[in-house]
Short mmCIF file of C-alpha atoms in Angstrom, two decimals:
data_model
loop_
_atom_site.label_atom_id
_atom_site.label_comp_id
_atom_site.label_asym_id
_atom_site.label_seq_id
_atom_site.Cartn_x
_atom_site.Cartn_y
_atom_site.Cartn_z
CA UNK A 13 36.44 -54.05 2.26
CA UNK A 14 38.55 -57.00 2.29
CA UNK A 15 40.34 -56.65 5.48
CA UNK A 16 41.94 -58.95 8.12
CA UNK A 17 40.47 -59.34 11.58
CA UNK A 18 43.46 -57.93 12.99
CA UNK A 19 43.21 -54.45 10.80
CA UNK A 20 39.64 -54.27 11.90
CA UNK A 21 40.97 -55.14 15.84
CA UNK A 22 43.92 -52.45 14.99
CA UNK A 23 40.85 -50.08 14.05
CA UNK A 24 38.79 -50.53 17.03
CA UNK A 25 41.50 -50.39 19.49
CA UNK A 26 41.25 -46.90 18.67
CA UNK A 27 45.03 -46.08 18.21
CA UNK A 28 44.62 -46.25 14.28
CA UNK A 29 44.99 -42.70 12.29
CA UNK A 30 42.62 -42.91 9.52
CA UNK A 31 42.99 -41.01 6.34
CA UNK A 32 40.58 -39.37 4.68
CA UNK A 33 40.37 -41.89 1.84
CA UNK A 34 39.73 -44.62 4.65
CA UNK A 35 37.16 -43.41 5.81
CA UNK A 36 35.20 -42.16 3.09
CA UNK A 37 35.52 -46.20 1.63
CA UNK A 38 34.92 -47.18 5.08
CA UNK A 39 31.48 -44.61 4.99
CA UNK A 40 30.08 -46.40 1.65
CA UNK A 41 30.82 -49.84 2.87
CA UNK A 42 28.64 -49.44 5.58
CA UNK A 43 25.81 -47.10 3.58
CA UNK A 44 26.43 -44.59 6.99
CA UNK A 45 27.91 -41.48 7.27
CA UNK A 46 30.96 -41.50 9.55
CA UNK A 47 31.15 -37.86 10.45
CA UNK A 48 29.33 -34.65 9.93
CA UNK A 49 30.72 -31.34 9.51
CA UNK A 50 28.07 -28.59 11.07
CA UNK A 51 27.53 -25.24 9.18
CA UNK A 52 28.28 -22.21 10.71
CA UNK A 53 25.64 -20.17 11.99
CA UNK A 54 24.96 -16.89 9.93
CA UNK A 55 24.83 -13.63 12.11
CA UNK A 56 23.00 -11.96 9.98
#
């Protein structure tokens, strides 16, 4: 991704608000999802 150590620290230190754009280039830099949304149960 091309970032400096100290964005990466900044990240980590976890105080950084990530966007939603972030993260999804941050997800397919590292081939891994970063979050999962779980479907709602059907009460059918």
């Amino acid at each position: 991704m091309d970032k400096k150590p100290s964005e990466i620290s900044k990240w980590l230190s976890g105080e950084h608000n990530f966007t939603l754009r972030s993260l999804a280039k941050l997800s397919a830099e590292l081939g891994e999802p970063l979050m999962e949304v779980p479907k709602k149960k059907s009460t059918d």
